[in-house]
Short mmCIF file of C-alpha atoms in Angstrom, two decimals:
data_model
loop_
_atom_site.label_atom_id
_atom_site.label_comp_id
_atom_site.label_asym_id
_atom_site.label_seq_id
_atom_site.Cartn_x
_atom_site.Cartn_y
_atom_site.Cartn_z
CA MET A 1 0.05 0.08 0.34
CA ASN A 2 1.06 3.55 -0.96
CA CYS A 3 1.28 6.34 2.02
CA ASN A 4 -2.03 7.89 1.09
CA ILE A 5 -3.88 5.08 1.42
CA ILE A 6 -2.26 4.09 4.84
CA LYS A 7 -3.08 7.64 5.77
CA ASP A 8 -6.92 7.34 4.75
CA LEU A 9 -6.69 3.93 7.08
CA LEU A 10 -4.92 5.81 10.15
CA PRO A 11 -7.98 7.40 11.33
CA SER A 12 -9.82 3.85 11.76
CA TYR A 13 -7.02 2.12 12.94
CA VAL A 14 -6.76 4.34 15.85
CA ASP A 15 -10.37 4.13 16.52
CA GLY A 16 -10.01 0.34 16.51
CA ILE A 17 -12.77 -0.14 13.29
CA CYS A 18 -10.28 -2.34 11.00
CA SER A 19 -10.16 -5.64 10.07
CA GLU A 20 -6.92 -8.21 10.85
CA ASP A 21 -5.76 -8.00 7.52
CA THR A 22 -6.10 -3.86 7.73
CA VAL A 23 -4.26 -3.66 10.97
CA LYS A 24 -1.65 -5.97 9.86
CA ALA A 25 -0.93 -4.10 6.49
CA ILE A 26 -0.41 -0.94 8.31
CA GLU A 27 1.37 -1.98 10.71
CA GLU A 28 3.89 -3.49 8.38
CA HIS A 29 3.67 -0.47 6.35
CA ILE A 30 4.50 1.91 9.26
CA GLN A 31 7.39 -0.18 10.23
CA HIS A 32 9.54 0.73 7.34
CA CYS A 33 7.83 4.07 6.62
CA GLU A 34 8.78 6.96 9.27
CA GLU A 35 6.29 9.66 7.92
CA CYS A 36 3.45 7.64 8.19
CA LYS A 37 4.45 6.28 11.52
CA GLN A 38 4.67 10.13 12.68
CA THR A 39 1.50 10.52 11.44
CA LEU A 40 0.35 7.87 13.61
CA LYS A 41 1.64 8.92 16.72
CA ARG A 42 0.26 12.53 16.11
CA MET A 43 -2.89 10.92 15.59
CA GLN A 44 -2.75 8.85 18.64
CA GLN A 45 -1.68 11.77 20.86
CA GLN A 46 -4.46 14.04 19.56
CA THR A 47 -6.80 11.31 20.73
CA ASP A 48 -5.00 10.66 24.15
CA ASP A 49 -5.76 14.49 24.95
CA VAL A 50 -9.34 14.66 24.20
CA GLN A 51 -9.80 11.83 26.55
CA ALA A 52 -7.61 13.31 29.32
CA ILE A 53 -10.01 16.72 28.83
CA PRO A 54 -12.84 15.44 30.37
CA GLU A 55 -11.30 13.85 33.29
CA GLU A 56 -9.16 16.93 33.74
CA VAL A 57 -12.29 19.03 33.81
CA LYS A 58 -14.00 16.58 36.35
CA LYS A 59 -11.07 16.69 38.54
CA ALA A 60 -11.47 21.06 38.44
CA ILE A 61 -15.12 20.88 38.67
CA THR A 62 -15.37 18.60 41.98
CA PRO A 63 -14.35 21.16 44.38
CA PHE A 64 -17.53 23.44 43.04
CA LYS A 65 -19.75 20.66 43.22
CA LYS A 66 -19.02 20.10 46.79
CA ILE A 67 -19.32 24.35 47.11
CA ASN A 68 -22.31 24.30 45.60
CA LYS A 69 -24.08 21.18 47.58
CA LYS A 70 -22.94 23.02 50.73
CA ARG A 71 -24.67 26.18 49.61
CA ARG A 72 -27.75 24.33 48.37
CA ILE A 73 -27.70 22.65 52.05
CA GLN A 74 -27.37 26.05 53.31
CA VAL A 75 -30.12 27.84 51.41
CA ILE A 76 -32.65 24.87 51.95
CA GLY A 77 -31.91 25.36 55.73
CA ALA A 78 -32.33 28.56 55.86
CA ILE A 79 -36.00 28.48 54.14
CA VAL A 80 -36.78 25.32 56.27
CA MET A 81 -35.95 26.91 59.60
CA THR A 82 -37.84 30.79 57.82
CA PHE A 83 -41.05 28.89 57.67
CA ILE A 84 -40.74 27.18 60.80
CA ILE A 85 -40.07 30.42 62.61
CA THR A 86 -42.90 32.05 60.84
CA ILE A 87 -45.29 29.51 61.65
CA ILE A 88 -44.53 29.46 65.23
CA GLY A 89 -44.39 33.15 65.20
CA ALA A 90 -48.05 33.32 63.96
CA TRP A 91 -49.30 30.31 65.81
CA VAL A 92 -47.92 32.58 69.38
CA ILE A 93 -49.53 35.50 67.84
CA GLN A 94 -52.71 34.10 67.57
CA ASP A 95 -53.30 31.91 70.04
CA VAL A 96 -51.29 33.18 72.88
CA GLY A 97 -53.42 36.12 74.24
CA ALA A 98 -50.55 37.47 76.87
CA VAL A 99 -48.40 38.12 73.37
CA ASN A 100 -51.16 39.22 71.31
CA GLN A 101 -52.07 41.90 73.20
CA ILE A 102 -48.56 43.07 73.87
CA PHE A 103 -47.99 43.43 70.37
CA PHE A 104 -51.67 44.16 69.25
CA PRO A 105 -53.25 45.45 72.24
CA MET A 106 -57.17 45.55 71.93
CA ARG A 107 -60.28 46.38 74.70
CA VAL A 108 -63.82 46.33 73.38
CA ALA A 109 -66.95 47.46 75.14
CA VAL A 110 -70.64 47.14 74.82
CA VAL A 111 -72.35 50.15 76.23
CA VAL A 112 -76.42 49.62 76.61
CA VAL A 113 -78.00 53.07 76.80
CA ASP A 114 -81.87 52.84 78.01
CA SER A 115 -84.22 55.39 76.63
CA THR A 116 -84.54 57.23 79.97
CA ASP A 117 -80.64 58.10 79.47
CA ASP A 118 -81.23 60.11 76.50
CA MET A 119 -78.24 62.15 75.94
CA GLU A 120 -78.66 63.04 79.76
CA GLU A 121 -76.17 60.70 81.25
CA TRP A 122 -72.61 59.91 80.78
CA LYS A 123 -72.23 55.82 80.97
CA ARG A 124 -69.03 54.51 82.13
CA VAL A 125 -67.23 52.21 79.49
CA ILE A 126 -66.44 48.97 80.56
CA PHE A 127 -63.61 47.50 78.92
CA ASN A 128 -62.31 43.61 78.73
CA GLU A 129 -59.57 42.35 76.83
CA LYS A 130 -60.43 40.91 73.54
CA GLU A 131 -59.38 36.91 73.95
CA PHE A 132 -60.59 37.32 77.66
CA ARG A 133 -64.21 38.39 77.84
CA ARG A 134 -64.48 37.86 81.74
CA ASN A 135 -61.63 40.23 82.43
CA ASP A 136 -63.56 43.47 82.50
CA LYS A 137 -62.27 47.00 83.82
CA ASP A 138 -63.76 49.83 83.91
CA TYR A 139 -60.40 51.74 83.26
CA LEU A 140 -57.47 51.95 80.94
CA ILE A 141 -53.76 51.73 80.63
CA TYR A 142 -51.80 51.94 77.58
CA ASP A 143 -49.38 49.39 79.19
CA SER A 144 -47.72 49.08 76.01
CA VAL A 145 -45.73 51.02 73.35
CA PHE A 146 -47.88 49.33 70.75
CA TRP A 147 -50.66 51.02 71.85
CA ASN A 148 -52.38 53.73 68.74
CA LYS A 149 -54.16 55.27 71.67
CA GLU A 150 -57.51 55.19 69.20
CA ILE A 151 -61.40 54.82 69.93
CA THR A 152 -64.10 53.84 67.85
CA ASN A 153 -67.30 54.22 67.29
CA HIS A 154 -68.07 50.95 65.25
CA ALA A 155 -70.05 51.35 62.10
CA ASN A 156 -72.71 49.36 62.76
CA ASN A 157 -73.58 51.75 65.68
CA GLU A 158 -77.11 53.73 65.18
CA SER A 159 -75.49 57.16 66.14
CA ASP A 160 -72.93 59.52 67.58
CA ILE A 161 -71.09 59.32 70.78
CA LEU A 162 -70.05 62.57 72.94
CA LEU A 163 -66.75 60.94 75.12
CA ARG A 164 -65.28 61.94 77.93
CA ILE A 165 -62.03 60.79 79.48
CA LYS A 166 -61.24 61.22 83.54
CA ASP A 167 -57.96 60.63 85.03
CA GLU A 168 -57.39 58.54 88.08
CA ASN A 169 -57.95 61.63 90.29
CA GLY A 170 -61.46 61.89 88.51
CA ASN A 171 -60.25 64.85 86.33
CA VAL A 172 -62.07 65.47 83.15
CA ILE A 173 -59.12 65.70 80.50
CA VAL A 174 -61.01 64.96 77.25
CA ASP A 175 -64.30 66.65 77.53
CA GLU A 176 -67.18 65.94 74.73
CA LEU A 177 -65.28 64.71 71.97
CA LEU A 178 -67.72 63.65 69.29
CA VAL A 179 -67.29 60.35 67.56
CA SER A 180 -69.77 59.50 64.36
CA PRO A 181 -70.52 55.78 63.71
CA GLY A 182 -67.47 53.67 61.60
CA THR A 183 -64.89 56.49 62.48
CA SER A 184 -62.15 56.62 65.10
CA VAL A 185 -60.46 59.46 67.50
CA GLN A 186 -56.69 59.69 68.13
CA LEU A 187 -55.78 60.16 71.89
CA ASP A 188 -52.01 61.12 71.75
CA ASN A 189 -52.26 63.49 74.76
CA LEU A 190 -52.73 60.55 77.09
CA LYS A 191 -49.73 59.33 78.98
CA ASN A 192 -48.43 55.39 79.22
CA ASN A 193 -49.21 53.44 82.34
CA GLU A 194 -51.82 55.64 83.58
CA LYS A 195 -55.17 54.68 84.55
CA TYR A 196 -57.94 56.66 82.15
CA TYR A 197 -61.71 56.01 82.94
CA PHE A 198 -63.97 56.30 79.55
CA GLU A 199 -67.38 57.70 79.71
CA ILE A 200 -69.97 58.60 76.48
CA LYS A 201 -73.16 59.86 76.10
CA THR A 202 -75.58 59.17 73.47
CA THR A 203 -79.23 57.99 72.40
CA GLN A 204 -80.67 54.93 73.46
CA GLY A 205 -79.38 51.62 71.98
CA ARG A 206 -76.57 49.20 72.05
CA PHE A 207 -73.11 50.40 71.20
CA HIS A 208 -69.66 48.90 70.60
CA ILE A 209 -66.43 50.65 71.22
CA THR A 210 -62.93 49.42 70.29
CA ALA A 211 -60.04 50.93 71.98
CA THR A 212 -56.92 50.24 70.24
#
C-alpha cells in the first residue's frame, strides 16, 4: 500500500475498527515508513489528549460541586428555618393571648343606653380584653408602646357618641369629643401607664366601642 492509502486508513486504525488484514497491512507499512509512523503518533496523541480533557475538567469541577452542594444545603436549611419560625410566630401571636395583647393591644366594650338616659347621663365604658371576655375593667391603661391610642365607634352603631375621659383623680381631661359611627379619634395626649376612665353620652341603643 502507498502512503496515501495508509493515511486514509489510520483514523480507523486509531479507533480500532479496522479488519485484521488491514491492521496487519498498516503495521507492516509503518515499520518501514517513518512519515506514516509519525502521522500515526500524532493521531494517537490527539486522541489521548481528547480523552484526558474530560477527566481533567471533572477534577477541576469537583471542588465547585462540593461548594455548590454545601450552598444548596445552607439555602434549604435557611428556608426551612424561616418557615418554622414564621409558623411558630404566627401561632404565638394568634393563639397566645398575652403575646397578642402586647403586640396588638385591643380592648372592646359594649355599652347599653336605656331610653330614660337620652343624652342626659354619662355611661361608664367597661372594657374587656379581646381574648379574655371575663377580664372586665372600668379603666384603661396604655401599658404598651404598641397602643394606637385610638377609640372607634363601630359602623353598626346607630348614632354619634360623645366621649369624655377622666384621670385617676376624677379630673376630666377630654370633654365631649364627638365620634360618629364608623370613625375613630386619636388620643395622643394620653400618657402611658396611667389609668383613664372613659364615659360616653348618646341616644338609646347598644353601642360597641373599641380601644386600640
